[in-house]
CSV table of C-alpha atoms in Angstrom, one decimal:
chain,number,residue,atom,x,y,z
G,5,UNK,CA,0.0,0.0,0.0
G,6,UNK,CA,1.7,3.3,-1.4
G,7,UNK,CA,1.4,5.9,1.4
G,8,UNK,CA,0.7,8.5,-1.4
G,9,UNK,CA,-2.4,6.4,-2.6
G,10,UNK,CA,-3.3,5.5,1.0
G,11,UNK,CA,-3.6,8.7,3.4
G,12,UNK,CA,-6.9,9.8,4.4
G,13,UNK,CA,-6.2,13.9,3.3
G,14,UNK,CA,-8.0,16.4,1.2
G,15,UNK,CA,-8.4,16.8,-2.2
G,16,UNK,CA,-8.3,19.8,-4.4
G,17,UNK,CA,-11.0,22.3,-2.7
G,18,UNK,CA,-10.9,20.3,0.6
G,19,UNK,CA,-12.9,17.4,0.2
G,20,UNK,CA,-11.9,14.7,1.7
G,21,UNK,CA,-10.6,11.3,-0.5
G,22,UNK,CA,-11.5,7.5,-0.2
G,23,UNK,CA,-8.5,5.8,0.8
G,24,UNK,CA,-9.7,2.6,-1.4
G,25,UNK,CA,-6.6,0.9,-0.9
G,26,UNK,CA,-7.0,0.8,3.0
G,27,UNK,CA,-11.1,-0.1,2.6
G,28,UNK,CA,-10.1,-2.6,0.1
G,29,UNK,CA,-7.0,-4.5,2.7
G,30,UNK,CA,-9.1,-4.0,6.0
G,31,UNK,CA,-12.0,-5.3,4.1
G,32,UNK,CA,-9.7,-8.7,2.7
G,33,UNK,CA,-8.8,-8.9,6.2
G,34,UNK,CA,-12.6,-8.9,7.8
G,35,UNK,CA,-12.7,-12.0,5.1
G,36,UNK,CA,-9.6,-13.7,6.6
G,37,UNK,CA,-11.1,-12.7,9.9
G,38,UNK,CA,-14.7,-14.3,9.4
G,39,UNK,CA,-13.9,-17.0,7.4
G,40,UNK,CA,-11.5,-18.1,10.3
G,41,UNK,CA,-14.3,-17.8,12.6
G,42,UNK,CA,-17.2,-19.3,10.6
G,43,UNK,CA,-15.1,-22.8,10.6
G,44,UNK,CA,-16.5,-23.1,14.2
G,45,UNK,CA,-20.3,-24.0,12.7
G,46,UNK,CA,-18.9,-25.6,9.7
G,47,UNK,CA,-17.6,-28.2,11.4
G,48,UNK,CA,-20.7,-29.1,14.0
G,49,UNK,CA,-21.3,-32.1,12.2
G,50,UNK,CA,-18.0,-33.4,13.1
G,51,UNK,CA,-17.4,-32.2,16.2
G,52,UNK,CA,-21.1,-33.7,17.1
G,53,UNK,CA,-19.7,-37.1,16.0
G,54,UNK,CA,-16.5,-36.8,17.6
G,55,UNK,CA,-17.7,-35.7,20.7
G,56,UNK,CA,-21.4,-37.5,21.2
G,57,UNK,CA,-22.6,-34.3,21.4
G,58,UNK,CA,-26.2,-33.1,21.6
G,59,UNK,CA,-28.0,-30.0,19.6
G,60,UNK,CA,-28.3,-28.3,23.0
G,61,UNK,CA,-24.2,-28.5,23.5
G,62,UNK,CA,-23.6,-27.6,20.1
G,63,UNK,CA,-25.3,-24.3,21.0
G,64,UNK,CA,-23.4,-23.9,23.8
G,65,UNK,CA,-20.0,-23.8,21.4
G,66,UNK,CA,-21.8,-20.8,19.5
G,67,UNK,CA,-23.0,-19.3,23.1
G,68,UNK,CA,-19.6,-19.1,24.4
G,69,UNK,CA,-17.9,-17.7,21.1
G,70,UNK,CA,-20.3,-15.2,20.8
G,71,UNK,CA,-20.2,-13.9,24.2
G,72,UNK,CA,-16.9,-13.8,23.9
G,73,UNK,CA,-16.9,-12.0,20.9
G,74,UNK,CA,-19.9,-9.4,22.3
G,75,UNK,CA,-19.6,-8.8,25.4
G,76,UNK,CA,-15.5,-6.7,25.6
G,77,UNK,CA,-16.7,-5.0,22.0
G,78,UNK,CA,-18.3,-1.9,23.0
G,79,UNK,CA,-15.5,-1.3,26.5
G,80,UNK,CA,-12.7,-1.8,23.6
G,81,UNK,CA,-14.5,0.5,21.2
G,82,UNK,CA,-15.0,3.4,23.8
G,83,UNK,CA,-11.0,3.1,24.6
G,84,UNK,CA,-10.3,2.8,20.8
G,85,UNK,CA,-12.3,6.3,20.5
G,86,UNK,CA,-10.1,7.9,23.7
G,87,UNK,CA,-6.6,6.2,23.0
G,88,UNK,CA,-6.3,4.6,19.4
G,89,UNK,CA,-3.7,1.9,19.5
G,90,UNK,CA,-2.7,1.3,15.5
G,91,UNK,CA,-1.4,-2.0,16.4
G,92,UNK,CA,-4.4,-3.7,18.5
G,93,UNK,CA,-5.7,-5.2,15.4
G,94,UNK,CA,-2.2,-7.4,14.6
G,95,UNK,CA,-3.1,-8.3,18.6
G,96,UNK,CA,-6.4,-9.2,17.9
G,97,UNK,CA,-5.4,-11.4,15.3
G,98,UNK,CA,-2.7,-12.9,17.6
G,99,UNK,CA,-5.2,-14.2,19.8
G,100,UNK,CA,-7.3,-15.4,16.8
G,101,UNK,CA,-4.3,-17.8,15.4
G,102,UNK,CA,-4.2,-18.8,18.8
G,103,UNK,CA,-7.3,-20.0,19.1
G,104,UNK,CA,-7.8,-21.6,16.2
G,105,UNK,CA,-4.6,-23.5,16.4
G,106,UNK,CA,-6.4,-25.0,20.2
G,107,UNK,CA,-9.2,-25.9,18.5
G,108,UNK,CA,-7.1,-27.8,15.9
G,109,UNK,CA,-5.7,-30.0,18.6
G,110,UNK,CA,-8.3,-29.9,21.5
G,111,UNK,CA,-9.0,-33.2,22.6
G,112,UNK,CA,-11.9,-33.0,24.6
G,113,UNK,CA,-15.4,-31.0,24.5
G,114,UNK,CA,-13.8,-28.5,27.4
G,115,UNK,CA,-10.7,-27.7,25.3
G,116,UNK,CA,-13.6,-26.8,22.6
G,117,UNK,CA,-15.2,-24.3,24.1
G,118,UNK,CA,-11.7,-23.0,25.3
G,119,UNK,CA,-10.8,-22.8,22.0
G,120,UNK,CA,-13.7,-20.9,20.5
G,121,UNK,CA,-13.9,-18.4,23.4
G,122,UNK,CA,-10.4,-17.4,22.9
G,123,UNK,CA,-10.7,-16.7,19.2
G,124,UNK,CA,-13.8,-15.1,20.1
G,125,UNK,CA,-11.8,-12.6,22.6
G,126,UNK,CA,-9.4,-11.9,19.4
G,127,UNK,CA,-13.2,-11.1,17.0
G,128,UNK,CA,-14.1,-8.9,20.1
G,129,UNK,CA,-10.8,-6.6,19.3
G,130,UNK,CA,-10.7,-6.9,15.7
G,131,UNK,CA,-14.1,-5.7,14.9
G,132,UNK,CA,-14.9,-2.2,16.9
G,133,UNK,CA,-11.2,-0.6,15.8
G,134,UNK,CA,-11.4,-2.0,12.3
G,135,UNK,CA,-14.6,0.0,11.8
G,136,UNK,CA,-12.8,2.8,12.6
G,137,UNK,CA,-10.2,2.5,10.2
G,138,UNK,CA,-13.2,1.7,7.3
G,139,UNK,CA,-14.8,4.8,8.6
G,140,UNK,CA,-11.4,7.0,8.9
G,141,UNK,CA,-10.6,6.3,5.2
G,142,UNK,CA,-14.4,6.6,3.7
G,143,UNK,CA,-13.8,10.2,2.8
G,144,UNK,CA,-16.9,11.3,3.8
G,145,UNK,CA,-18.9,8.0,1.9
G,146,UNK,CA,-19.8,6.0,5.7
G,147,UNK,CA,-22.0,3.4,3.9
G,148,UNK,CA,-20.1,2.5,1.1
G,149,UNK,CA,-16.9,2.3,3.4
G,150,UNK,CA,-19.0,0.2,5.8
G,151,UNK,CA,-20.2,-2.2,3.2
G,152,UNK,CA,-17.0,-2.9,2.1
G,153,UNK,CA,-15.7,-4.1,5.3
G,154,UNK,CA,-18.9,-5.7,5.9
G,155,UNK,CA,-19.0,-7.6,2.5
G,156,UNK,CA,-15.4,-9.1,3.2
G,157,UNK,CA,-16.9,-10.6,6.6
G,158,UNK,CA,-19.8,-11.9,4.8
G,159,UNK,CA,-17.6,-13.3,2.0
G,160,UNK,CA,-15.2,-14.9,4.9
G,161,UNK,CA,-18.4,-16.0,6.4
G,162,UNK,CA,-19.6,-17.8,3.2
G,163,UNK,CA,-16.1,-19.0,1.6
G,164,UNK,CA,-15.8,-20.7,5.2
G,165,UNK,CA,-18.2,-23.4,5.4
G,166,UNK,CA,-17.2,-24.6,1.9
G,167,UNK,CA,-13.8,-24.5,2.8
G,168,UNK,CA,-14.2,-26.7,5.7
G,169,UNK,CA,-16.4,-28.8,3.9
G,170,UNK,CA,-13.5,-29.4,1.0
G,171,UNK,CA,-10.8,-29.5,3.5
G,172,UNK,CA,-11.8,-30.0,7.2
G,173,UNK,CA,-14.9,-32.5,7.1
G,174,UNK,CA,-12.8,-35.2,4.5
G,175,UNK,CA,-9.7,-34.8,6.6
G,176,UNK,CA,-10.8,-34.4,10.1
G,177,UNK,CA,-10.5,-32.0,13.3
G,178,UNK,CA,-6.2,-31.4,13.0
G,179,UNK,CA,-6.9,-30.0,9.5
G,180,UNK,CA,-8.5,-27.3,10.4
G,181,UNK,CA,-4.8,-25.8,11.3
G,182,UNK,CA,-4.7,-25.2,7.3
G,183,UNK,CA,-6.3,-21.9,8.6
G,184,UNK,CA,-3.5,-20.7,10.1
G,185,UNK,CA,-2.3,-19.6,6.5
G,186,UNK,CA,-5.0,-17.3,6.4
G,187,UNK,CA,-4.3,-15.5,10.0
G,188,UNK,CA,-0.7,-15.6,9.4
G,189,UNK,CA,-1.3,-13.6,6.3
G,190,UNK,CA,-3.9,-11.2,7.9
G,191,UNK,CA,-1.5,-10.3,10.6
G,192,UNK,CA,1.4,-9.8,8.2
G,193,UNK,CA,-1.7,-7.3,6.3
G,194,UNK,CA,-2.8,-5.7,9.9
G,195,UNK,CA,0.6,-4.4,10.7
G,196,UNK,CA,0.8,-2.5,7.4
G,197,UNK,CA,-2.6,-1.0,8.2
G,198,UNK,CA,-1.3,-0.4,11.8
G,199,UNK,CA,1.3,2.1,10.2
G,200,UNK,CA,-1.3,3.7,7.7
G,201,UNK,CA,-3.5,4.1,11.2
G,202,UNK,CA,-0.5,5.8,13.2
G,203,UNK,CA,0.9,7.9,10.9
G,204,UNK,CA,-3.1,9.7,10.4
G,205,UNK,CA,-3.3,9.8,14.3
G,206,UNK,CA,-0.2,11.2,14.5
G,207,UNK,CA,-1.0,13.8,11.9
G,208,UNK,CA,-4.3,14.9,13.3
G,209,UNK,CA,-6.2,15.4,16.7
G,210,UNK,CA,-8.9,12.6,16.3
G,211,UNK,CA,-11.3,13.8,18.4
G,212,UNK,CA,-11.2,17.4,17.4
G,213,UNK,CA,-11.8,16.3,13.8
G,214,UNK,CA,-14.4,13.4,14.3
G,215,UNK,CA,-17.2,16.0,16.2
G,216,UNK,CA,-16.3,19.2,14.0
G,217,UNK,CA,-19.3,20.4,12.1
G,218,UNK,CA,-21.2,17.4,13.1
G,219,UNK,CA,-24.7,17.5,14.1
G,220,UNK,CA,-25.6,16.9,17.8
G,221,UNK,CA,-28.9,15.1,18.4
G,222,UNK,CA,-31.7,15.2,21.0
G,223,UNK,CA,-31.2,12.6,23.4
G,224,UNK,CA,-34.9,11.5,23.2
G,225,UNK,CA,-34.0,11.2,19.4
G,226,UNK,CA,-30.9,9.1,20.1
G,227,UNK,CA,-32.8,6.7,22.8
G,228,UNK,CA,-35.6,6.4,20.3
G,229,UNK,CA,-33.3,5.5,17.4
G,230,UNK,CA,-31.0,3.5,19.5
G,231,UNK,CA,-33.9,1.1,21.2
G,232,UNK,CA,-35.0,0.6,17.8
G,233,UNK,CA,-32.0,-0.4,15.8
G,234,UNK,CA,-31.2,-3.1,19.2
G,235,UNK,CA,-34.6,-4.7,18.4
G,236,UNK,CA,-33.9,-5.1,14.7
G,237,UNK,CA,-30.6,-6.8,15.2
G,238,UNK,CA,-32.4,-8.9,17.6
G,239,UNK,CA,-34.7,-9.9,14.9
G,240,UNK,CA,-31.8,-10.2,12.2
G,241,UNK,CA,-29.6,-12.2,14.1
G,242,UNK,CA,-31.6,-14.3,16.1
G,243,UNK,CA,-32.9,-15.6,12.4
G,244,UNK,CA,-29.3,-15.4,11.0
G,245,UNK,CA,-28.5,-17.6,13.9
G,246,UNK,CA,-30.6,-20.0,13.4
G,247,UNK,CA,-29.8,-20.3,9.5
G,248,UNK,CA,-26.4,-20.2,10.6
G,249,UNK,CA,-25.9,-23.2,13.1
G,250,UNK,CA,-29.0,-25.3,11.8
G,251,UNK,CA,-29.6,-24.6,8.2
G,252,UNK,CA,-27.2,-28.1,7.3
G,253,UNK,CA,-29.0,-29.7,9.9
G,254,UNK,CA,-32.6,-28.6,8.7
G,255,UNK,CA,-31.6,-30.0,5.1
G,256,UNK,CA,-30.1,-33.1,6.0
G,257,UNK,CA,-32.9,-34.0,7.9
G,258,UNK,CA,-36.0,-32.8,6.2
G,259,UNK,CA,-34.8,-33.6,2.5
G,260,UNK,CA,-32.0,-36.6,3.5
G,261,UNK,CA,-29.2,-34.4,1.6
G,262,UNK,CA,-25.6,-35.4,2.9
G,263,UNK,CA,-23.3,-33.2,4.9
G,264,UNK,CA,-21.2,-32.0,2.3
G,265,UNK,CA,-24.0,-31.0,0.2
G,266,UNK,CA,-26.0,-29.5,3.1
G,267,UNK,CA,-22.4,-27.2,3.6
G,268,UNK,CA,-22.6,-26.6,-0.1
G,269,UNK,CA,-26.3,-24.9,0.3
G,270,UNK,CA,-24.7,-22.8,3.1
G,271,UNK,CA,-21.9,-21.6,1.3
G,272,UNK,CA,-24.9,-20.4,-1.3
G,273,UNK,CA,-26.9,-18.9,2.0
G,274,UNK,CA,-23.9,-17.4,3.3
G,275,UNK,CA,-22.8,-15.7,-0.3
G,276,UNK,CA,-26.1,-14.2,-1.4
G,277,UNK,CA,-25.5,-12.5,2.3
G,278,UNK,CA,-21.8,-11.3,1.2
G,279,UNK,CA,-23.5,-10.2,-2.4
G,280,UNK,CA,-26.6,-8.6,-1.0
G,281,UNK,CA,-24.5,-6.1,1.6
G,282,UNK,CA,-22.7,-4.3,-0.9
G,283,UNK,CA,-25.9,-2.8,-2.3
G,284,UNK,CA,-27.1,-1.6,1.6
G,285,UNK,CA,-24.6,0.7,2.3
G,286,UNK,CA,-24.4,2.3,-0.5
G,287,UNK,CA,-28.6,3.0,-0.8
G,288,UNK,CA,-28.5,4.2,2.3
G,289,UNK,CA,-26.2,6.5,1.4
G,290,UNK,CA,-28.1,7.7,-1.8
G,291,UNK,CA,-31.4,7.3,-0.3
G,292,UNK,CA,-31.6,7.4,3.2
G,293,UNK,CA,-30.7,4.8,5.7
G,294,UNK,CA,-34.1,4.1,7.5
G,295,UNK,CA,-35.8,2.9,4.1
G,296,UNK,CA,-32.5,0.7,3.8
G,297,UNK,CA,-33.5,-1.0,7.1
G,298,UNK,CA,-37.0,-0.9,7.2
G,299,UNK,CA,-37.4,-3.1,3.2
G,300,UNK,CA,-34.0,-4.9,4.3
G,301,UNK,CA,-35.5,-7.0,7.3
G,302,UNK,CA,-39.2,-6.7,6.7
G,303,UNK,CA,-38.6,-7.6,3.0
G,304,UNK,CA,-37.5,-10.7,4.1
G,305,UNK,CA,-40.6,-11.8,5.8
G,306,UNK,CA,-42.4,-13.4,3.2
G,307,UNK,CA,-39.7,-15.2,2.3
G,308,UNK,CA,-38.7,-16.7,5.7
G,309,UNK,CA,-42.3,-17.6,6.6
G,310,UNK,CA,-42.2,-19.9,3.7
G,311,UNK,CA,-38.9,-21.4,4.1
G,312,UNK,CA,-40.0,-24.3,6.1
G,313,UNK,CA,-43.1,-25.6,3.7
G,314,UNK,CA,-41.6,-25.8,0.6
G,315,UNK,CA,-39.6,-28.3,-1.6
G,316,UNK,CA,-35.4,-28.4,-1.5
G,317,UNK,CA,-35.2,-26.4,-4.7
G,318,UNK,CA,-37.3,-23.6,-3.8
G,319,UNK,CA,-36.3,-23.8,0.0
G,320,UNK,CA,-32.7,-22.8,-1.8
G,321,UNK,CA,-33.8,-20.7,-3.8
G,322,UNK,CA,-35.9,-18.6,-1.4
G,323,UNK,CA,-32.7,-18.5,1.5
G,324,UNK,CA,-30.7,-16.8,-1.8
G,325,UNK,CA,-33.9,-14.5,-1.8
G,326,UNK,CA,-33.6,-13.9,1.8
G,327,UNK,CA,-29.8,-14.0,2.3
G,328,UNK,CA,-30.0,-10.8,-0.6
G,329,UNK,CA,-32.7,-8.9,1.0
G,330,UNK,CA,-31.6,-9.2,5.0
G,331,UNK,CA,-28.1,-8.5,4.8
G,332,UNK,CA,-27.8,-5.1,3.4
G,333,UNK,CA,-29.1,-4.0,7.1
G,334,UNK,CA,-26.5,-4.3,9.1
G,335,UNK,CA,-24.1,-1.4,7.1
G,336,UNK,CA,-27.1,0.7,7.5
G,337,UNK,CA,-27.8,0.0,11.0
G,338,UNK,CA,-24.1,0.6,12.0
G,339,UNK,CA,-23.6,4.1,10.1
G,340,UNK,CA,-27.1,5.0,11.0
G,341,UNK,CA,-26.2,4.8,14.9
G,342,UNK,CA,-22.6,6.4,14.2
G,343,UNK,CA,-24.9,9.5,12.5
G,344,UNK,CA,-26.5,9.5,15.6
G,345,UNK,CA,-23.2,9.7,18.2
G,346,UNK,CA,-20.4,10.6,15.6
G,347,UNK,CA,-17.7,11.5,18.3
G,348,UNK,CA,-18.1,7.4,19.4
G,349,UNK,CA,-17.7,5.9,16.2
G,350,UNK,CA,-15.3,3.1,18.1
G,351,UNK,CA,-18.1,2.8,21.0
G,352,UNK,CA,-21.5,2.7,18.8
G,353,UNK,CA,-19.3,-0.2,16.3
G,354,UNK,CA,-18.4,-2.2,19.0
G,355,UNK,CA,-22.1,-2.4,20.5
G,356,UNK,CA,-23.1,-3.2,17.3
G,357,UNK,CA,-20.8,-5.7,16.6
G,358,UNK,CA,-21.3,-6.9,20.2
G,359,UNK,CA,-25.0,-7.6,19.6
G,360,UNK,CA,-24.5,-9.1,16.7
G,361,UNK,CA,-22.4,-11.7,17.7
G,362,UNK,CA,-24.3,-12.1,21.2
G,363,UNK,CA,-27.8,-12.2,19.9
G,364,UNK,CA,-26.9,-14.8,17.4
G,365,UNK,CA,-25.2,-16.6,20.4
G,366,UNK,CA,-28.1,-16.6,22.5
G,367,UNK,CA,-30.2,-17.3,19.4
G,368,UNK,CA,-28.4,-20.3,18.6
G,369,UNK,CA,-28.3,-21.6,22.5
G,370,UNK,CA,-31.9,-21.1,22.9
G,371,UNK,CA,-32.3,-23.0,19.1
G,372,UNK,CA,-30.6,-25.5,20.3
G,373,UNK,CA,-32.4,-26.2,22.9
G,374,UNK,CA,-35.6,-25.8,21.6
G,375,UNK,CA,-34.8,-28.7,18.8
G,376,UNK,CA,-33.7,-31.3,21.4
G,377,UNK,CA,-37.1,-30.5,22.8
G,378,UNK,CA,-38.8,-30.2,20.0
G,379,UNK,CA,-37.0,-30.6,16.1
G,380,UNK,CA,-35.6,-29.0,13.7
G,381,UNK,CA,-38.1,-28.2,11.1
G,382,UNK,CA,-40.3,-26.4,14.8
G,383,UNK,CA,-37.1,-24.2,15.3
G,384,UNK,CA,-37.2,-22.8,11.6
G,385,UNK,CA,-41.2,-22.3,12.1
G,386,UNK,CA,-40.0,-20.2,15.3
G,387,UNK,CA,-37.1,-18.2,13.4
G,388,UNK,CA,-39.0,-17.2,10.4
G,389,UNK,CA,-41.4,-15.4,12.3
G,390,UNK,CA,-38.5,-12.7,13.6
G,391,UNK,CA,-38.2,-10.7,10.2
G,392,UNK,CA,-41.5,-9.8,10.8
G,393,UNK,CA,-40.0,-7.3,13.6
G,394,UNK,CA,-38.3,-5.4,10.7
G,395,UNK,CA,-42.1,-3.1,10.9
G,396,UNK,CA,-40.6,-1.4,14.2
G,397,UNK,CA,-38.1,0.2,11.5
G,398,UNK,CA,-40.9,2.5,10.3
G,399,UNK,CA,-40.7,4.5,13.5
G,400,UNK,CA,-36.9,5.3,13.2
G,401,UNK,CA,-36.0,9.2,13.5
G,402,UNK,CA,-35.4,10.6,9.7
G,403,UNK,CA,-32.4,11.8,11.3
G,404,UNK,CA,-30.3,12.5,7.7
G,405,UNK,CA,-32.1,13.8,4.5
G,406,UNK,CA,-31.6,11.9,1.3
G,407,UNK,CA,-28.6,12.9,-0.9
């Protein structure tokens, strides 16, 4: 990265420039990062045959990674926003490649859940500061900056699952260490970002630069927004969750399709979700974010409510549908709540973040353990319903005219 092509400055007439280079690298890196972490569900299956395990434990692996991933997001975020630290992402990565090097080797359900709660702790420091860096080079363009990084999650997120089902399921639990390629390379990319990230801290006065010209809100406003936007990741995630850690399962056993084909439909699920957030952020941009939220989650509703009563073709075809329409929210949601509180960019991403990964952990616990009471096909009748939430969006504050 050429630190003439790279620095966040101003071009002619002072408008600020897109650092497309940095978007671009801390956006391959989300990739490197998700992907890492969405081997954890890819590889229930096996670790449910290796271990004996029930649905109701399997939860419990997603619980604890995404508490771990949630609940140190939004304190790390508010110290990111006081005291930027250029290198905490190469740290967060650390702990990742540690974590996934455990679960490589652990030999027992205990060393498991070990495992996925320290490469949790590394997701819970990669994620609030590397939305900072997205939003520090957008040049003034938050939702197409945010969609970026987003996308390259979603695209770790999808590539993941069919990654571990070429390479993990065949070969079994030790060769999930082929991963460590990918964190080794994403740390290697993190400390180059690290010294784009110090030299424009070094260069400016953060703070004095984040709030200048910005608009402050009421609090009532921001209260309103905020309880909103909590209550449509709720119903986001908790469905994502449950797509997420049951979706193979649901397949296999309503339709008798094998493992690897059921991780072949998530790959699908999981790339219309990558495809479908590039579009978000950059409508909301154009055309306001609310709209962006409101058709992004309730659009999906019709959709989801069928899911469980139709045949395998269109049940795929419909989660592409879905996967397209629900996951250019999240970009939204996140630069709609840094609109709100602009001077806590590090803060508002992190509690974002945090609730995105907790809510799907509690979502898949409580999935879990409403199919070993119950079954699978009654836990996707549940889920669907929660799109239906995405109505609430209506009340949001029009807090940002159109452009």
């Amino acid at each position: 990265m050429n630190r003439n092509t790279t620095e966040v400055g101003s071009a002619a007439g002072g408008t600020p420039r897109t650092a497309f280079a940095i978007l671009f690298a801390i956006g391959f890196v989300h990739l490197l990062n998700d992907m890492i972490q969405s081997v954890i569900p890819a590889v229930y299956p096996l670790l449910k045959d290796n271990y004996n395990l029930t649905f109701g434990q399997i939860g419990l692996i997603t619980f604890v990674f995404q508490m771990t991933s949630s609940v140190i997001q939004p304190f790390i975020g508010r110290y990111a926003d006081r005291h930027p630290r250029p290198y905490s992402l190469a740290a967060g990565m650390t702990c990742t490649l540690a974590g996934l090097i455990s679960l490589a080797v652990a030999a027992n359900y205990a060393l498991v859940i070990v495992s996925v709660a320290i490469i949790g702790a590394g997701s819970s420091v990669f994620h609030p500061e590397a939305s900072r860096v997205a939003q520090m080079a957008s040049g003034g363009r938050k939702g197409l900056a945010q969609s970026i990084f987003q996308v390259g999650g979603n695209g770790g997120s999808a590539i993941g699952p069919l990654l571990a089902a070429l390479i993990v399921l065949p070969s079994g639990q030790r060769a999930i260490l082929w991963f460590v390629v990918a964190a080794l390379f994403a740390l290697g990319i993190l400390v180059r970002i690290g010294r784009w990230y110090g030299r424009v801290i070094a260069t400016r006065s953060h703070r004095s630069s984040a709030v200048a010209g910005l608009p402050v809100f009421p609090r009532k406003t921001v209260r309103k927004a905020m309880t909103i936007l909590v209550l449509m990741i709720f119903s986001k995630y908790f469905f994502i969750s449950c797509m997420t850690s049951y979706f193979t399962f649901f397949l296999m056993e309503r339709f008798g399709v094998s493992v690897r084909d059921s991780q072949f439909c998530l790959f699908i699920f999981l790339a219309a979700v990558a495809i479908g957030t590039v579009a978000g952020g950059a409508i909301g941009d154009r055309y306001g974010r609310k709209y962006v939220i409101l058709l992004s989650i309730l659009g999906s509703a019709p959709f989801a409510l069928a899911l469980p009563y139709i045949n395998l073709v269109w049940t795929i075809v419909f989660a592409v549908i879905i996967g397209l329409v629900i996951s250019s929210a999240f970009s939204a949601i996140v630069v709609y709540a840094t609109d709100l509180m602009p001077d806590k960019v590090g803060m508002v991403a992190g509690i974002f973040f945090g609730l995105m990964f907790g809510l799907g952990g509690i979502g898949s616990a409580f999935f879990g353990w409403l199919a070993d009471r119950t079954s699978i096909e009654f836990i996707f009748q549940v889920s669907t319903l929660m799109p239906l939430l995405g109505i609430i969006a209506a009340w949001l504050p029009n807090i940002k005219q159109p452009r």
